[in-house]
């Protein structure tokens, strides 16, 4: 148990070094989250150059998303077991090498396979920065650090269409992958230099639980990915059913581990912590909204208003800029003001933004009117992400931060997949009967229902909590 205790009591490093470590970690966080929107811009050119079918080119993105999202529970726990720094470095090495290989891919089959490898690297990277933040920063500085993390995480996807358009337009689709190489190498060097080796737990990973969790998350995410694309056929429902059953088995395994006092992959004791449970609920609703809503907005700008892909992407830049500027400031405020109070304002602002988008699209408003909800959504993003992650994770003991981060990131990613599937279905159902603007408007109104759940969750945050053991029950 001494290793676990060490994990809980790891002292924060000097603040200047901690900020340099955070900068290094954010490079990797940025490129793994940038990928989905960046690569999406290049898909038409990839299809043309590699003579690919529509289904094949869809899998260039889907393969990455699947191998990125599915292992997050496991990769978060790997950070607890082997050290977040070490797992990050391995993940970044895989991600960068796979990006180089993708830039040289001779066929669409090779590209899809290499994208799956790249997604695995991203999955190893993604849970580690948030875990490290909560171990190297003092308790009263974690809000500021999480604000920077939030700015990077919430803005990465918004800059993808703009950067992707420039890269594809000037150098071709292979440059979309080639650009990752220098960024990955910079992150490797900086993380190796500035991120400290932190104490780790000595307990082994529960292999059976890991396998069952992979089956569960794969079944749910794969079926939700494929259902809207290929239709809800019998085999898609079977895969979804397998995922749901596997999830039930996974929960049973975690309960058994808790009863025996052995190490669980996702300790159910995490969910006895009120703020963690509420934070996971809230981040799932954020994932449902923020990642999925870009599609109806971009479609409305391009199809409904006749803008080019590049100009439509530029329309979203104010949202990203506001998030980048505001999120670190909000993070600093989070260290001084009750985070739950800020989260409530953020969720309320996001609901207002979605309602504004919906009304504008139903009325087929011009581009200028859409700038109002775009700016409002940028403010809402900065008010939601950092306070929510701070209050959900900052009081977890060191040996549970990786597991908590894995659960938190998995909830966000599953929410994103659910949002994409649900909004896609609403757009398809409404376009033929309601008209294009109304169909897009209904799609952006759907997340309001889920954001109300998130608002209720953050309204129930307990603003101060003490660190107690949650390793078992």
Short mmCIF file of C-alpha atoms in Angstrom, two decimals:
data_model
loop_
_atom_site.label_atom_id
_atom_site.label_comp_id
_atom_site.label_asym_id
_atom_site.label_seq_id
_atom_site.Cartn_x
_atom_site.Cartn_y
_atom_site.Cartn_z
CA UNK A 1 0.00 0.00 0.00
CA UNK A 2 3.02 2.29 0.35
CA UNK A 3 3.13 2.99 -3.34
CA UNK A 4 -0.43 4.10 -3.29
CA UNK A 5 0.23 6.33 -0.38
CA UNK A 6 3.13 7.82 -2.21
CA UNK A 7 0.89 8.47 -5.15
CA UNK A 8 -1.54 10.33 -2.93
CA UNK A 9 1.11 12.45 -1.23
CA UNK A 10 3.22 13.46 -4.23
CA UNK A 11 4.24 17.06 -3.54
CA UNK A 12 3.68 19.69 -6.23
CA UNK A 13 6.85 20.72 -8.07
CA UNK A 14 8.03 24.36 -8.17
CA UNK A 15 5.44 26.39 -10.03
CA UNK A 16 7.66 27.70 -12.87
CA UNK A 17 8.60 24.13 -13.81
CA UNK A 18 4.98 23.03 -13.47
CA UNK A 19 3.89 25.63 -16.04
CA UNK A 20 6.62 24.53 -18.45
CA UNK A 21 5.48 20.93 -17.98
CA UNK A 22 1.90 21.95 -18.71
CA UNK A 23 2.96 23.72 -21.91
CA UNK A 24 4.72 20.55 -23.06
CA UNK A 25 1.70 18.38 -22.26
CA UNK A 26 -0.70 20.74 -24.02
CA UNK A 27 1.14 20.31 -27.33
CA UNK A 28 0.19 16.63 -27.33
CA UNK A 29 -3.32 17.29 -26.07
CA UNK A 30 -3.85 19.85 -28.84
CA UNK A 31 -2.76 17.66 -31.75
CA UNK A 32 -4.72 14.59 -30.60
CA UNK A 33 -7.94 16.61 -30.33
CA UNK A 34 -7.19 18.70 -33.44
CA UNK A 35 -6.96 15.55 -35.52
CA UNK A 36 -10.64 14.81 -36.07
CA UNK A 37 -11.57 18.20 -37.56
CA UNK A 38 -8.21 18.64 -39.31
CA UNK A 39 -8.30 15.32 -41.15
CA UNK A 40 -12.00 15.72 -42.04
CA UNK A 41 -11.10 18.61 -44.37
CA UNK A 42 -8.69 16.39 -46.30
CA UNK A 43 -11.08 13.47 -46.89
CA UNK A 44 -12.35 14.55 -50.34
CA UNK A 45 -8.75 14.92 -51.59
CA UNK A 46 -7.77 11.56 -50.03
CA UNK A 47 -10.70 9.88 -51.78
CA UNK A 48 -9.65 11.31 -55.13
CA UNK A 49 -5.92 10.62 -54.76
CA UNK A 50 -6.21 7.06 -53.42
CA UNK A 51 -9.27 6.11 -55.50
CA UNK A 52 -11.24 5.23 -52.37
CA UNK A 53 -14.94 4.56 -51.88
CA UNK A 54 -17.05 6.76 -49.63
CA UNK A 55 -17.16 4.05 -46.96
CA UNK A 56 -13.37 3.68 -47.05
CA UNK A 57 -12.75 7.38 -46.71
CA UNK A 58 -15.19 7.57 -43.79
CA UNK A 59 -13.07 4.95 -42.03
CA UNK A 60 -10.01 7.20 -42.26
CA UNK A 61 -11.69 9.24 -39.52
CA UNK A 62 -13.69 6.44 -37.89
CA UNK A 63 -10.65 4.19 -37.32
CA UNK A 64 -8.90 6.96 -35.41
CA UNK A 65 -11.95 7.82 -33.33
CA UNK A 66 -12.60 4.18 -32.45
CA UNK A 67 -9.07 3.33 -31.27
CA UNK A 68 -8.83 6.73 -29.56
CA UNK A 69 -12.04 6.43 -27.53
CA UNK A 70 -12.27 2.73 -26.75
CA UNK A 71 -9.14 2.26 -24.57
CA UNK A 72 -9.47 5.49 -22.51
CA UNK A 73 -10.53 3.66 -19.34
CA UNK A 74 -7.50 1.40 -19.65
CA UNK A 75 -4.98 4.05 -20.70
CA UNK A 76 -5.98 6.26 -17.78
CA UNK A 77 -5.28 3.39 -15.39
CA UNK A 78 -2.00 2.61 -17.17
CA UNK A 79 -0.87 6.08 -16.15
CA UNK A 80 -1.53 5.21 -12.49
CA UNK A 81 0.36 1.93 -12.85
CA UNK A 82 3.39 2.88 -14.93
CA UNK A 83 3.50 6.65 -14.52
CA UNK A 84 1.61 9.28 -16.49
CA UNK A 85 4.83 10.72 -17.91
CA UNK A 86 5.99 7.35 -19.24
CA UNK A 87 2.63 6.47 -20.80
CA UNK A 88 2.42 9.92 -22.41
CA UNK A 89 5.88 9.53 -23.96
CA UNK A 90 5.05 6.09 -25.35
CA UNK A 91 1.76 7.39 -26.73
CA UNK A 92 3.39 10.42 -28.35
CA UNK A 93 6.08 8.25 -29.95
CA UNK A 94 3.39 5.97 -31.42
CA UNK A 95 1.24 8.91 -32.54
CA UNK A 96 4.14 10.72 -34.24
CA UNK A 97 5.52 7.61 -35.95
CA UNK A 98 2.04 6.69 -37.18
CA UNK A 99 1.50 10.24 -38.48
CA UNK A 100 4.71 9.98 -40.50
CA UNK A 101 3.60 6.60 -41.86
CA UNK A 102 0.16 8.05 -42.73
CA UNK A 103 1.84 10.81 -44.72
CA UNK A 104 3.54 8.11 -46.80
CA UNK A 105 0.58 5.68 -47.07
CA UNK A 106 0.46 4.17 -50.59
CA UNK A 107 -3.14 2.87 -50.44
CA UNK A 108 -6.38 3.61 -48.63
CA UNK A 109 -6.15 0.27 -46.78
CA UNK A 110 -2.74 1.18 -45.39
CA UNK A 111 -3.98 4.62 -44.40
CA UNK A 112 -6.96 3.21 -42.48
CA UNK A 113 -4.74 0.72 -40.63
CA UNK A 114 -2.19 3.40 -39.74
CA UNK A 115 -4.95 5.72 -38.55
CA UNK A 116 -6.02 3.02 -36.11
CA UNK A 117 -2.45 2.91 -34.76
CA UNK A 118 -2.39 6.69 -34.53
CA UNK A 119 -5.65 6.66 -32.57
CA UNK A 120 -4.15 4.22 -30.07
CA UNK A 121 -1.25 6.61 -29.55
CA UNK A 122 -3.72 9.43 -28.99
CA UNK A 123 -5.59 7.35 -26.44
CA UNK A 124 -2.39 6.79 -24.46
CA UNK A 125 -1.72 10.53 -24.49
CA UNK A 126 -5.13 12.00 -23.78
CA UNK A 127 -5.88 11.11 -20.12
CA UNK A 128 -2.38 11.90 -18.87
CA UNK A 129 -2.24 15.75 -18.96
CA UNK A 130 -5.27 16.18 -16.70
CA UNK A 131 -3.90 13.55 -14.30
CA UNK A 132 -0.49 15.23 -14.19
CA UNK A 133 -2.02 18.69 -13.64
CA UNK A 134 -3.73 17.44 -10.49
CA UNK A 135 -0.44 16.06 -9.17
CA UNK A 136 2.12 18.79 -9.97
CA UNK A 137 0.10 21.91 -9.13
CA UNK A 138 -0.82 23.00 -5.63
CA UNK A 139 -4.49 22.62 -4.74
CA UNK A 140 -5.13 26.36 -5.01
CA UNK A 141 -3.45 26.58 -8.45
CA UNK A 142 -5.18 23.67 -10.16
CA UNK A 143 -8.01 25.83 -11.41
CA UNK A 144 -5.61 28.11 -13.30
CA UNK A 145 -3.76 25.13 -14.76
CA UNK A 146 -6.98 23.39 -15.70
CA UNK A 147 -8.08 26.62 -17.38
CA UNK A 148 -5.12 26.35 -19.76
CA UNK A 149 -5.94 22.67 -20.36
CA UNK A 150 -9.54 23.68 -21.04
CA UNK A 151 -8.54 26.38 -23.51
CA UNK A 152 -6.47 23.89 -25.47
CA UNK A 153 -9.06 21.09 -25.34
CA UNK A 154 -12.05 23.23 -26.25
CA UNK A 155 -10.37 25.17 -29.06
CA UNK A 156 -8.41 22.41 -30.81
CA UNK A 157 -11.31 21.19 -32.91
CA UNK A 158 -12.31 24.71 -33.91
CA UNK A 159 -8.98 25.49 -35.56
CA UNK A 160 -8.91 22.22 -37.51
CA UNK A 161 -11.03 23.34 -40.48
CA UNK A 162 -8.98 26.51 -40.99
CA UNK A 163 -5.57 24.84 -40.66
CA UNK A 164 -6.73 21.84 -42.70
CA UNK A 165 -7.96 24.06 -45.50
CA UNK A 166 -4.60 25.85 -45.68
CA UNK A 167 -2.55 22.63 -45.60
CA UNK A 168 -4.66 20.78 -48.17
CA UNK A 169 -4.86 23.82 -50.41
CA UNK A 170 -1.13 24.51 -50.42
CA UNK A 171 0.58 21.16 -49.98
CA UNK A 172 -1.99 18.38 -50.43
CA UNK A 173 -3.57 15.95 -47.97
CA UNK A 174 -0.30 14.32 -46.93
CA UNK A 175 0.74 17.58 -45.25
CA UNK A 176 -2.16 17.18 -42.84
CA UNK A 177 -0.26 14.25 -41.31
CA UNK A 178 3.23 15.58 -41.91
CA UNK A 179 2.55 18.64 -39.74
CA UNK A 180 2.19 16.38 -36.68
CA UNK A 181 5.81 15.24 -36.89
CA UNK A 182 7.61 18.41 -35.69
CA UNK A 183 4.90 19.06 -33.10
CA UNK A 184 5.17 15.51 -31.79
CA UNK A 185 8.96 15.69 -31.56
CA UNK A 186 8.79 19.03 -29.74
CA UNK A 187 6.34 17.56 -27.23
CA UNK A 188 8.50 14.47 -26.68
CA UNK A 189 11.58 16.56 -25.90
CA UNK A 190 9.73 19.03 -23.67
CA UNK A 191 7.83 16.38 -21.70
CA UNK A 192 11.01 14.35 -21.15
CA UNK A 193 12.72 17.48 -19.85
CA UNK A 194 10.07 19.24 -17.78
CA UNK A 195 7.51 16.67 -16.58
CA UNK A 196 8.76 14.92 -13.44
CA UNK A 197 8.62 11.21 -12.72
CA UNK A 198 5.84 10.88 -10.16
CA UNK A 199 5.29 8.00 -7.71
CA UNK A 200 3.21 5.16 -9.13
CA UNK A 201 1.05 2.41 -7.70
CA UNK A 202 2.60 -1.07 -7.62
CA UNK A 203 -0.63 -2.98 -8.27
CA UNK A 204 -1.21 -4.79 -11.54
CA UNK A 205 -3.87 -3.94 -14.11
CA UNK A 206 -7.00 -6.13 -13.95
CA UNK A 207 -6.66 -7.73 -17.40
CA UNK A 208 -10.13 -9.30 -17.43
CA UNK A 209 -11.78 -5.98 -16.59
CA UNK A 210 -9.66 -4.28 -19.24
CA UNK A 211 -10.78 -6.74 -21.92
CA UNK A 212 -14.45 -6.50 -20.90
CA UNK A 213 -14.28 -2.68 -20.87
CA UNK A 214 -12.81 -2.71 -24.38
CA UNK A 215 -15.67 -4.94 -25.59
CA UNK A 216 -18.25 -2.71 -23.88
CA UNK A 217 -16.97 0.61 -25.20
CA UNK A 218 -16.25 -0.83 -28.66
CA UNK A 219 -19.77 -2.23 -28.93
CA UNK A 220 -21.42 1.05 -27.96
CA UNK A 221 -19.19 3.42 -29.94
CA UNK A 222 -18.90 1.23 -33.06
CA UNK A 223 -22.65 0.72 -33.33
CA UNK A 224 -23.38 4.41 -32.76
CA UNK A 225 -20.79 5.29 -35.41
CA UNK A 226 -22.10 2.84 -37.98
CA UNK A 227 -25.85 3.06 -37.35
CA UNK A 228 -26.35 6.49 -38.95
CA UNK A 229 -24.02 5.63 -41.86
CA UNK A 230 -25.08 2.11 -42.89
CA UNK A 231 -28.54 1.98 -41.32
CA UNK A 232 -29.75 0.35 -38.11
CA UNK A 233 -29.54 -3.19 -39.39
CA UNK A 234 -29.79 -6.30 -37.24
CA UNK A 235 -26.02 -6.68 -36.92
CA UNK A 236 -25.64 -3.07 -35.70
CA UNK A 237 -28.22 -3.73 -32.97
CA UNK A 238 -26.45 -6.99 -32.07
CA UNK A 239 -23.14 -5.15 -31.65
CA UNK A 240 -24.85 -2.51 -29.50
CA UNK A 241 -26.46 -5.24 -27.40
CA UNK A 242 -23.10 -6.95 -26.87
CA UNK A 243 -21.65 -3.63 -25.74
CA UNK A 244 -24.45 -3.05 -23.24
CA UNK A 245 -24.20 -6.59 -21.83
CA UNK A 246 -20.42 -6.24 -21.56
CA UNK A 247 -20.90 -2.98 -19.68
CA UNK A 248 -23.10 -4.79 -17.16
CA UNK A 249 -20.43 -7.48 -16.75
CA UNK A 250 -17.79 -4.77 -16.30
CA UNK A 251 -19.74 -3.12 -13.48
CA UNK A 252 -20.15 -6.53 -11.81
CA UNK A 253 -16.39 -7.13 -12.02
CA UNK A 254 -15.69 -3.75 -10.41
CA UNK A 255 -18.11 -4.54 -7.58
CA UNK A 256 -16.42 -7.90 -7.04
CA UNK A 257 -13.01 -6.22 -6.93
CA UNK A 258 -14.30 -3.72 -4.37
CA UNK A 259 -15.75 -6.51 -2.20
CA UNK A 260 -12.44 -8.39 -2.27
CA UNK A 261 -10.38 -5.28 -1.63
CA UNK A 262 -8.43 -5.73 -4.86
CA UNK A 263 -7.51 -3.07 -7.41
CA UNK A 264 -10.36 -2.21 -9.79
CA UNK A 265 -9.86 -0.77 -13.27
CA UNK A 266 -12.53 1.87 -12.57
CA UNK A 267 -12.92 1.88 -8.77
CA UNK A 268 -16.60 2.27 -7.97
CA UNK A 269 -15.51 4.29 -4.96
CA UNK A 270 -14.94 7.11 -7.42
CA UNK A 271 -18.70 7.35 -7.80
CA UNK A 272 -19.24 7.70 -4.06
CA UNK A 273 -17.57 11.08 -4.46
CA UNK A 274 -20.42 13.43 -5.20
CA UNK A 275 -18.44 16.02 -7.16
CA UNK A 276 -16.77 13.41 -9.35
CA UNK A 277 -20.08 11.74 -10.26
CA UNK A 278 -21.75 15.06 -11.01
CA UNK A 279 -18.72 16.22 -13.01
CA UNK A 280 -18.73 13.07 -15.14
CA UNK A 281 -22.45 13.54 -15.81
CA UNK A 282 -21.89 17.16 -16.79
CA UNK A 283 -18.93 16.46 -19.08
CA UNK A 284 -20.94 13.80 -20.94
CA UNK A 285 -23.55 16.46 -21.75
CA UNK A 286 -20.79 18.86 -22.83
CA UNK A 287 -19.33 16.20 -25.11
CA UNK A 288 -22.79 15.52 -26.54
CA UNK A 289 -23.15 19.20 -27.41
CA UNK A 290 -19.82 20.78 -28.25
CA UNK A 291 -18.30 18.15 -30.54
CA UNK A 292 -21.49 17.32 -32.46
CA UNK A 293 -22.96 20.78 -32.94
CA UNK A 294 -20.18 21.89 -35.30
CA UNK A 295 -21.65 19.72 -38.09
CA UNK A 296 -25.09 21.37 -38.36
CA UNK A 297 -23.48 24.79 -37.95
CA UNK A 298 -20.96 24.14 -40.74
CA UNK A 299 -23.65 22.63 -42.99
CA UNK A 300 -25.92 25.62 -42.44
CA UNK A 301 -23.10 28.04 -43.27
CA UNK A 302 -22.00 26.15 -46.39
CA UNK A 303 -25.25 24.74 -47.80
CA UNK A 304 -27.76 27.16 -46.34
CA UNK A 305 -25.73 30.35 -46.74
CA UNK A 306 -23.47 29.34 -49.64
CA UNK A 307 -20.13 29.94 -47.92
CA UNK A 308 -17.00 28.04 -48.93
CA UNK A 309 -15.52 25.52 -46.49
CA UNK A 310 -12.64 27.89 -45.71
CA UNK A 311 -14.88 30.90 -45.04
CA UNK A 312 -17.27 28.78 -42.97
CA UNK A 313 -14.30 27.61 -40.92
CA UNK A 314 -13.20 31.21 -40.40
CA UNK A 315 -16.66 32.01 -39.06
CA UNK A 316 -15.95 29.70 -36.10
CA UNK A 317 -12.57 31.26 -35.31
CA UNK A 318 -14.06 33.85 -32.90
CA UNK A 319 -15.42 30.97 -30.84
CA UNK A 320 -11.97 29.41 -30.55
CA UNK A 321 -10.20 32.72 -29.89
CA UNK A 322 -12.62 33.62 -27.10
CA UNK A 323 -12.14 30.18 -25.52
CA UNK A 324 -8.34 30.47 -25.70
CA UNK A 325 -8.36 33.93 -24.10
CA UNK A 326 -11.08 33.38 -21.53
CA UNK A 327 -10.49 29.81 -20.31
CA UNK A 328 -7.14 30.50 -18.53
CA UNK A 329 -8.67 33.60 -16.90
CA UNK A 330 -11.70 31.60 -15.79
CA UNK A 331 -9.33 28.93 -14.48
CA UNK A 332 -7.64 31.50 -12.24
CA UNK A 333 -11.02 32.69 -11.00
CA UNK A 334 -11.91 29.06 -10.28
CA UNK A 335 -9.15 28.99 -7.65
CA UNK A 336 -10.84 31.88 -5.81
CA UNK A 337 -14.57 31.52 -6.56
CA UNK A 338 -16.75 28.44 -6.12
CA UNK A 339 -16.34 26.47 -9.40
CA UNK A 340 -19.93 25.26 -9.30
CA UNK A 341 -21.16 28.84 -9.50
CA UNK A 342 -19.08 29.47 -12.63
CA UNK A 343 -20.26 26.17 -14.17
CA UNK A 344 -23.89 27.15 -13.67
CA UNK A 345 -23.32 30.41 -15.54
CA UNK A 346 -21.48 28.50 -18.29
CA UNK A 347 -24.19 25.89 -18.80
CA UNK A 348 -26.86 28.60 -18.83
CA UNK A 349 -24.88 30.52 -21.47
CA UNK A 350 -24.47 27.37 -23.56
CA UNK A 351 -28.21 26.68 -23.43
CA UNK A 352 -28.81 30.28 -24.54
CA UNK A 353 -26.34 29.82 -27.41
CA UNK A 354 -28.07 26.65 -28.62
CA UNK A 355 -31.48 28.33 -28.45
CA UNK A 356 -30.10 31.30 -30.41
CA UNK A 357 -28.64 29.00 -33.08
CA UNK A 358 -31.94 27.13 -33.35
CA UNK A 359 -34.05 30.27 -33.75
CA UNK A 360 -31.62 31.81 -36.27
CA UNK A 361 -31.58 28.65 -38.40
CA UNK A 362 -35.36 28.23 -38.31
CA UNK A 363 -35.69 31.83 -39.48
CA UNK A 364 -32.90 31.22 -42.05
CA UNK A 365 -31.04 34.21 -40.66
CA UNK A 366 -28.05 35.63 -42.52
CA UNK A 367 -24.44 35.00 -41.54
CA UNK A 368 -24.12 38.18 -39.49
CA UNK A 369 -26.83 37.10 -37.05
CA UNK A 370 -25.04 33.81 -36.41
CA UNK A 371 -22.04 35.65 -34.99
CA UNK A 372 -24.08 36.33 -31.84
CA UNK A 373 -24.52 32.66 -30.80
CA UNK A 374 -21.00 31.84 -32.09
CA UNK A 375 -19.49 34.40 -29.70
CA UNK A 376 -21.83 33.31 -26.90
CA UNK A 377 -20.79 29.68 -27.37
CA UNK A 378 -17.14 30.72 -27.10
CA UNK A 379 -17.83 32.35 -23.73
CA UNK A 380 -19.88 29.37 -22.59
CA UNK A 381 -17.08 26.96 -23.48
CA UNK A 382 -14.60 28.88 -21.35
CA UNK A 383 -17.02 28.96 -18.42
CA UNK A 384 -17.85 25.23 -18.51
CA UNK A 385 -14.80 23.06 -19.13
CA UNK A 386 -12.21 24.24 -16.61
CA UNK A 387 -14.50 24.65 -13.57
CA UNK A 388 -16.17 21.30 -14.24
CA UNK A 389 -12.94 19.31 -14.55
CA UNK A 390 -11.39 21.15 -11.61
CA UNK A 391 -14.16 20.41 -9.14
CA UNK A 392 -14.60 16.84 -10.42
CA UNK A 393 -10.96 15.79 -10.12
CA UNK A 394 -8.99 18.07 -7.83
CA UNK A 395 -9.75 16.23 -4.58
CA UNK A 396 -8.99 12.73 -5.86
CA UNK A 397 -5.97 11.06 -4.23
CA UNK A 398 -2.91 10.70 -6.46
CA UNK A 399 -3.30 6.95 -7.01
CA UNK A 400 -6.84 7.45 -8.35
CA UNK A 401 -6.31 10.49 -10.55
CA UNK A 402 -5.46 8.35 -13.60
CA UNK A 403 -8.53 6.17 -13.16
CA UNK A 404 -10.67 9.25 -12.59
CA UNK A 405 -9.25 10.99 -15.64
CA UNK A 406 -9.87 7.87 -17.74
CA UNK A 407 -13.53 7.70 -16.66
CA UNK A 408 -13.94 11.46 -17.16
CA UNK A 409 -12.46 11.40 -20.68
CA UNK A 410 -14.44 8.28 -21.61
CA UNK A 411 -17.67 9.99 -20.56
CA UNK A 412 -16.78 13.01 -22.69
CA UNK A 413 -15.96 10.87 -25.72
CA UNK A 414 -19.02 8.62 -25.44
CA UNK A 415 -21.12 11.77 -25.10
CA UNK A 416 -19.54 13.07 -28.31
CA UNK A 417 -20.38 9.88 -30.22
CA UNK A 418 -23.95 9.88 -28.89
CA UNK A 419 -24.29 13.52 -29.90
CA UNK A 420 -23.00 12.92 -33.41
CA UNK A 421 -25.41 10.00 -33.91
CA UNK A 422 -28.41 11.81 -32.43
CA UNK A 423 -27.86 15.09 -34.27
CA UNK A 424 -27.21 13.23 -37.51
CA UNK A 425 -30.51 11.37 -37.16
CA UNK A 426 -32.42 14.60 -36.46
CA UNK A 427 -30.89 16.29 -39.52
CA UNK A 428 -31.75 13.35 -41.78
CA UNK A 429 -35.34 13.08 -40.54
CA UNK A 430 -36.07 16.78 -40.78
CA UNK A 431 -34.43 17.79 -44.04
CA UNK A 432 -37.00 16.15 -46.31
CA UNK A 433 -40.09 17.41 -44.47
CA UNK A 434 -39.16 20.65 -42.70
CA UNK A 435 -36.65 22.25 -45.02
CA UNK A 436 -32.90 22.58 -44.63
CA UNK A 437 -32.78 25.50 -42.18
CA UNK A 438 -35.41 24.00 -39.88
CA UNK A 439 -33.66 20.60 -39.92
CA UNK A 440 -30.35 22.18 -38.89
CA UNK A 441 -32.18 24.28 -36.30
CA UNK A 442 -33.81 21.22 -34.73
CA UNK A 443 -30.42 19.51 -34.59
CA UNK A 444 -28.84 22.32 -32.55
CA UNK A 445 -31.90 22.49 -30.27
CA UNK A 446 -31.64 18.79 -29.30
CA UNK A 447 -28.58 19.31 -27.03
CA UNK A 448 -30.60 21.74 -24.90
CA UNK A 449 -32.34 18.76 -23.27
CA UNK A 450 -28.99 17.24 -22.28
CA UNK A 451 -27.50 20.57 -21.22
CA UNK A 452 -30.39 20.97 -18.79
CA UNK A 453 -29.28 17.69 -17.20
CA UNK A 454 -25.75 19.09 -17.02
CA UNK A 455 -27.04 22.30 -15.46
CA UNK A 456 -28.84 20.33 -12.76
CA UNK A 457 -25.65 18.32 -12.12
CA UNK A 458 -23.37 21.35 -11.70
CA UNK A 459 -26.00 23.04 -9.53
CA UNK A 460 -25.56 20.20 -7.03
CA UNK A 461 -21.77 20.47 -6.72
CA UNK A 462 -20.48 20.53 -3.15
CA UNK A 463 -18.09 23.46 -3.23
CA UNK A 464 -15.61 22.09 -0.72
CA UNK A 465 -14.62 18.50 -0.20
CA UNK A 466 -11.96 16.58 1.64
CA UNK A 467 -9.73 13.88 0.37
CA UNK A 468 -10.79 10.47 1.55
CA UNK A 469 -9.87 7.04 0.35
CA UNK A 470 -11.77 5.70 -2.64
CA UNK A 471 -9.66 2.84 -3.68
CA UNK A 472 -12.19 0.18 -3.05
CA UNK A 473 -15.81 0.96 -2.32
#
